[in-house]
Coordinates of C-alpha atoms in Angstrom, one line a residue:
M1 CA 12.2 5.8 -28.4
M2 CA 10.8 2.3 -27.9
C3 CA 9.6 0.9 -24.6
C4 CA 8.1 -2.3 -23.4
S5 CA 4.5 -2.7 -22.3
P6 CA 4.4 -3.6 -18.5
T7 CA 2.1 -6.5 -19.4
S8 CA 4.3 -7.9 -22.1
K9 CA 5.6 -11.4 -21.6
P10 CA 8.6 -13.1 -23.2
T11 CA 7.7 -15.2 -26.2
P12 CA 8.6 -18.8 -25.8
T13 CA 11.0 -20.1 -28.4
A14 CA 11.5 -23.5 -29.9
D15 CA 14.5 -24.0 -27.6
S16 CA 12.8 -23.0 -24.4
G17 CA 12.6 -26.5 -23.2
A18 CA 15.8 -27.7 -24.7
G19 CA 17.7 -27.6 -21.4
T20 CA 15.6 -30.3 -20.0
H21 CA 16.3 -32.6 -22.9
R22 CA 20.1 -32.5 -22.7
S23 CA 21.9 -35.7 -21.5
W24 CA 24.7 -35.4 -19.0
Q25 CA 27.2 -36.2 -21.8
T26 CA 26.0 -33.1 -23.7
V27 CA 26.4 -30.9 -20.7
A28 CA 29.8 -32.3 -19.9
L29 CA 30.9 -31.8 -23.5
R30 CA 29.8 -28.2 -23.3
W31 CA 31.8 -27.7 -20.1
A32 CA 34.8 -29.3 -21.9
G33 CA 34.5 -26.9 -24.8
A34 CA 34.4 -23.9 -22.5
A35 CA 37.3 -25.3 -20.5
A36 CA 39.4 -26.0 -23.6
L37 CA 38.8 -22.4 -24.7
G38 CA 40.0 -21.2 -21.3
V39 CA 43.1 -23.4 -21.5
A40 CA 43.9 -22.1 -25.0
L41 CA 43.6 -18.5 -23.7
G42 CA 45.4 -19.2 -20.5
G43 CA 48.6 -20.8 -21.8
C44 CA 50.1 -24.3 -22.1
A45 CA 52.5 -26.5 -20.1
T46 CA 56.1 -25.6 -20.9
G47 CA 59.5 -26.8 -19.9
P48 CA 61.9 -29.6 -20.9
S49 CA 59.6 -32.3 -19.4
A50 CA 56.5 -31.1 -21.2
D51 CA 54.8 -33.8 -23.4
P52 CA 54.0 -32.3 -26.8
R53 CA 50.8 -34.5 -26.9
D54 CA 49.6 -32.9 -23.7
P55 CA 50.0 -29.1 -24.0
F56 CA 47.1 -28.5 -21.6
E57 CA 48.7 -30.6 -18.8
N58 CA 48.2 -28.0 -16.1
Y59 CA 44.5 -27.8 -16.9
N60 CA 44.2 -31.6 -17.4
R61 CA 45.8 -32.3 -14.0
S62 CA 43.4 -29.9 -12.3
M63 CA 40.4 -31.5 -14.0
T64 CA 41.7 -34.9 -13.1
R65 CA 41.7 -33.9 -9.4
F66 CA 38.2 -32.5 -9.8
N67 CA 37.0 -35.7 -11.4
E68 CA 38.7 -37.9 -8.7
A69 CA 37.1 -35.8 -5.9
V70 CA 33.6 -36.2 -7.5
D71 CA 34.2 -39.9 -8.0
E72 CA 35.3 -40.4 -4.4
A73 CA 32.5 -38.4 -2.9
V74 CA 29.6 -39.5 -5.1
L75 CA 30.1 -41.9 -8.0
K76 CA 32.3 -44.6 -6.4
P77 CA 30.2 -45.0 -3.2
V78 CA 27.0 -45.2 -5.3
A79 CA 28.6 -47.7 -7.7
K80 CA 29.8 -49.9 -4.8
G81 CA 26.3 -49.9 -3.3
Y82 CA 24.8 -50.7 -6.6
A83 CA 27.2 -53.6 -7.2
T84 CA 26.5 -54.9 -3.7
V85 CA 22.7 -54.9 -3.7
T86 CA 22.0 -55.7 -7.4
P87 CA 22.0 -59.4 -8.3
D88 CA 24.5 -60.4 -10.9
P89 CA 21.8 -61.5 -13.5
V90 CA 20.2 -58.1 -13.2
R91 CA 23.5 -56.3 -13.6
T92 CA 24.3 -58.5 -16.7
A93 CA 20.9 -57.6 -18.2
V94 CA 21.5 -53.9 -17.6
S95 CA 25.0 -54.0 -19.1
N96 CA 23.7 -56.0 -22.1
F97 CA 20.9 -53.4 -22.7
F98 CA 23.3 -50.4 -22.8
N99 CA 25.9 -52.4 -24.8
N100 CA 23.3 -53.1 -27.4
L101 CA 22.7 -49.4 -27.8
K102 CA 26.5 -49.0 -28.3
D103 CA 26.4 -51.7 -30.9
M104 CA 24.1 -49.6 -33.0
W105 CA 26.7 -46.8 -33.2
G106 CA 29.3 -49.4 -33.7
T107 CA 27.4 -50.6 -36.8
V108 CA 27.3 -47.1 -38.2
N109 CA 31.0 -46.4 -37.6
T110 CA 32.2 -49.7 -39.1
A111 CA 30.1 -48.9 -42.1
L112 CA 31.7 -45.4 -42.3
Q113 CA 35.1 -47.1 -42.1
L114 CA 34.1 -49.4 -45.0
R115 CA 34.6 -52.6 -42.9
G116 CA 32.0 -54.7 -44.6
E117 CA 32.3 -57.9 -42.5
A118 CA 32.4 -56.1 -39.2
T119 CA 29.4 -54.0 -40.2
A120 CA 27.3 -57.1 -41.2
V121 CA 28.1 -58.9 -38.0
N122 CA 27.3 -55.8 -35.8
F123 CA 24.1 -55.3 -37.7
M124 CA 23.1 -58.9 -37.1
R125 CA 24.0 -58.6 -33.5
V126 CA 21.8 -55.6 -32.9
N127 CA 18.8 -57.3 -34.7
V128 CA 19.2 -60.6 -32.9
N129 CA 19.6 -59.0 -29.4
T130 CA 16.9 -56.4 -29.9
F131 CA 14.2 -58.7 -31.3
I132 CA 15.1 -62.0 -29.8
G133 CA 17.0 -60.9 -26.7
L134 CA 14.2 -58.9 -25.2
G135 CA 15.4 -55.5 -26.3
G136 CA 19.0 -56.3 -25.7
L137 CA 18.7 -57.6 -22.1
I138 CA 20.0 -61.0 -23.2
D139 CA 23.1 -61.2 -25.4
I140 CA 22.0 -64.1 -27.6
A141 CA 24.2 -62.9 -30.5
S142 CA 27.4 -63.7 -28.6
E143 CA 26.2 -67.2 -27.9
M144 CA 25.6 -67.6 -31.6
G145 CA 29.2 -66.6 -32.4
L146 CA 28.4 -63.1 -33.5
H147 CA 31.1 -61.1 -31.8
K148 CA 30.9 -57.4 -31.7
T149 CA 33.4 -55.0 -33.3
K150 CA 33.7 -51.8 -31.2
A151 CA 33.9 -48.6 -33.1
D152 CA 33.1 -44.9 -32.4
F153 CA 33.2 -41.7 -34.4
G154 CA 36.5 -40.6 -33.0
Q155 CA 38.0 -43.8 -34.3
T156 CA 36.2 -43.2 -37.6
M157 CA 37.8 -39.8 -38.0
G158 CA 41.2 -41.3 -37.1
H159 CA 40.6 -44.0 -39.7
W160 CA 40.3 -41.3 -42.4
G161 CA 43.4 -39.4 -41.3
V162 CA 42.1 -36.9 -38.8
P163 CA 44.9 -36.4 -36.1
P164 CA 44.0 -36.9 -32.5
G165 CA 45.0 -33.5 -31.4
P166 CA 46.0 -32.7 -27.8
Y167 CA 45.2 -34.9 -24.9
L168 CA 42.2 -33.5 -23.0
V169 CA 40.6 -34.5 -19.7
L170 CA 36.8 -33.9 -19.8
P171 CA 34.6 -32.9 -16.8
L172 CA 33.1 -36.2 -15.3
M173 CA 34.0 -38.1 -18.5
G174 CA 37.7 -38.4 -18.1
P175 CA 40.5 -38.9 -20.7
S176 CA 39.9 -37.9 -24.3
T177 CA 41.5 -36.1 -27.1
V178 CA 40.2 -33.1 -29.1
R179 CA 39.3 -35.5 -32.0
D180 CA 37.5 -37.9 -29.7
T181 CA 35.7 -35.1 -27.9
V182 CA 34.3 -34.0 -31.3
G183 CA 33.3 -37.6 -32.0
M184 CA 31.6 -37.9 -28.6
G185 CA 29.6 -34.7 -29.3
I186 CA 28.4 -36.1 -32.6
E187 CA 27.4 -39.4 -31.1
A188 CA 25.6 -37.6 -28.2
R189 CA 23.3 -36.0 -30.6
G190 CA 22.1 -39.5 -31.7
D191 CA 22.1 -41.1 -28.2
L192 CA 18.9 -43.1 -28.0
V193 CA 18.6 -42.6 -24.3
G194 CA 18.8 -38.8 -24.8
Q195 CA 15.9 -39.1 -27.3
V196 CA 13.4 -40.5 -24.7
E197 CA 10.7 -37.9 -24.4
H198 CA 9.5 -38.8 -20.8
I199 CA 12.0 -36.8 -18.7
P200 CA 11.9 -38.9 -15.5
S201 CA 12.5 -42.1 -17.6
R202 CA 15.4 -40.4 -19.5
N203 CA 17.0 -39.2 -16.4
S204 CA 16.7 -42.6 -14.7
L205 CA 18.2 -44.4 -17.7
T206 CA 21.1 -41.9 -17.8
A207 CA 21.8 -42.3 -14.1
L208 CA 21.6 -46.1 -14.4
R209 CA 24.0 -46.2 -17.3
L210 CA 26.5 -44.0 -15.5
V211 CA 26.3 -46.1 -12.3
E212 CA 26.6 -49.4 -14.2
T213 CA 29.6 -48.1 -16.1
R214 CA 31.3 -46.9 -12.9
A215 CA 30.5 -50.2 -11.2
G216 CA 32.2 -52.1 -14.0
L217 CA 35.4 -50.1 -13.4
L218 CA 35.7 -50.7 -9.7
R219 CA 38.3 -53.4 -10.0
A220 CA 40.3 -51.6 -12.6
G221 CA 40.4 -48.5 -10.4
S222 CA 41.7 -50.5 -7.5
L223 CA 44.5 -51.9 -9.6
L224 CA 45.4 -48.5 -10.9
D225 CA 45.6 -47.1 -7.3
E226 CA 48.0 -49.9 -6.4
A227 CA 50.1 -49.9 -9.5
A228 CA 50.7 -46.3 -10.6
L229 CA 53.1 -43.9 -8.9
D230 CA 51.8 -41.1 -11.0
K231 CA 48.2 -42.0 -11.9
Y232 CA 47.8 -39.1 -14.2
T233 CA 50.8 -39.9 -16.4
F234 CA 50.0 -43.7 -16.3
T235 CA 46.4 -43.1 -17.4
R236 CA 47.4 -40.7 -20.2
E237 CA 49.9 -43.1 -21.6
V238 CA 47.6 -46.1 -21.5
F239 CA 44.7 -44.1 -23.0
L240 CA 46.7 -42.6 -25.9
Q241 CA 48.3 -45.9 -26.8
R242 CA 44.9 -47.7 -26.7
R243 CA 43.2 -45.1 -28.8
Q244 CA 46.1 -45.2 -31.4
S245 CA 45.8 -49.0 -31.5
V246 CA 42.0 -48.9 -32.2
V247 CA 42.7 -46.6 -35.1
D248 CA 45.7 -48.4 -36.6
E249 CA 44.6 -52.1 -36.3
P250 CA 41.5 -51.9 -38.5
R251 CA 43.3 -49.7 -41.0
D252 CA 46.2 -52.2 -41.2
A253 CA 43.8 -55.1 -41.6
L254 CA 42.1 -53.4 -44.5
A255 CA 45.5 -52.7 -46.1
D256 CA 46.4 -56.4 -45.9

């Protein structure tokens, strides 16, 4: 029979500090994976009015209510305060900085989609804004006529024929599909903010990005509240149509 010495201590592993290095996107995506598993085990929406693109509607509506409650209690008030006290030039610089990081992934994805011109322009944008625009704080590339092409890994998978899968509402992150959720997980592994070793700095950058993103959606949120009778259905339809268009348009352009 084996027993443990009373003085023995757990041996630290290589992953012992991993939890402190996870960005909020990674945590939310893990929640989403667990939730999706629970949905699959718990059943799907049924009935004549059920949308075949949204078999997890019961779960999605519940998660939407959760996200809206968190937004009303925390994110929206903080975003309003940030937008009120932060000078417009500072907000513009913050937005430019995080958009420059997105452009790096956009360059990778346009290359994976074999879109040569878009890749070249995105690559030049990143270099101009990083090295001349003070690390991306100033969007000099746009002033030079180098306009970005947005692209993400979910779009790349769609470009090569991967179907979107069911509509899925993620904790804190909102509307998605199974394909886009996988793409977000892959991109989260290469998120440059998440690679910052200094934990307080990384957490501050993550929080700033979240607040700036939410502040940029304040007006859109107000319009949605005024226009939609059923915000859930309206948001789902707009999201799915937009995501299909970002997959179809580049593919059609290449075909021409």
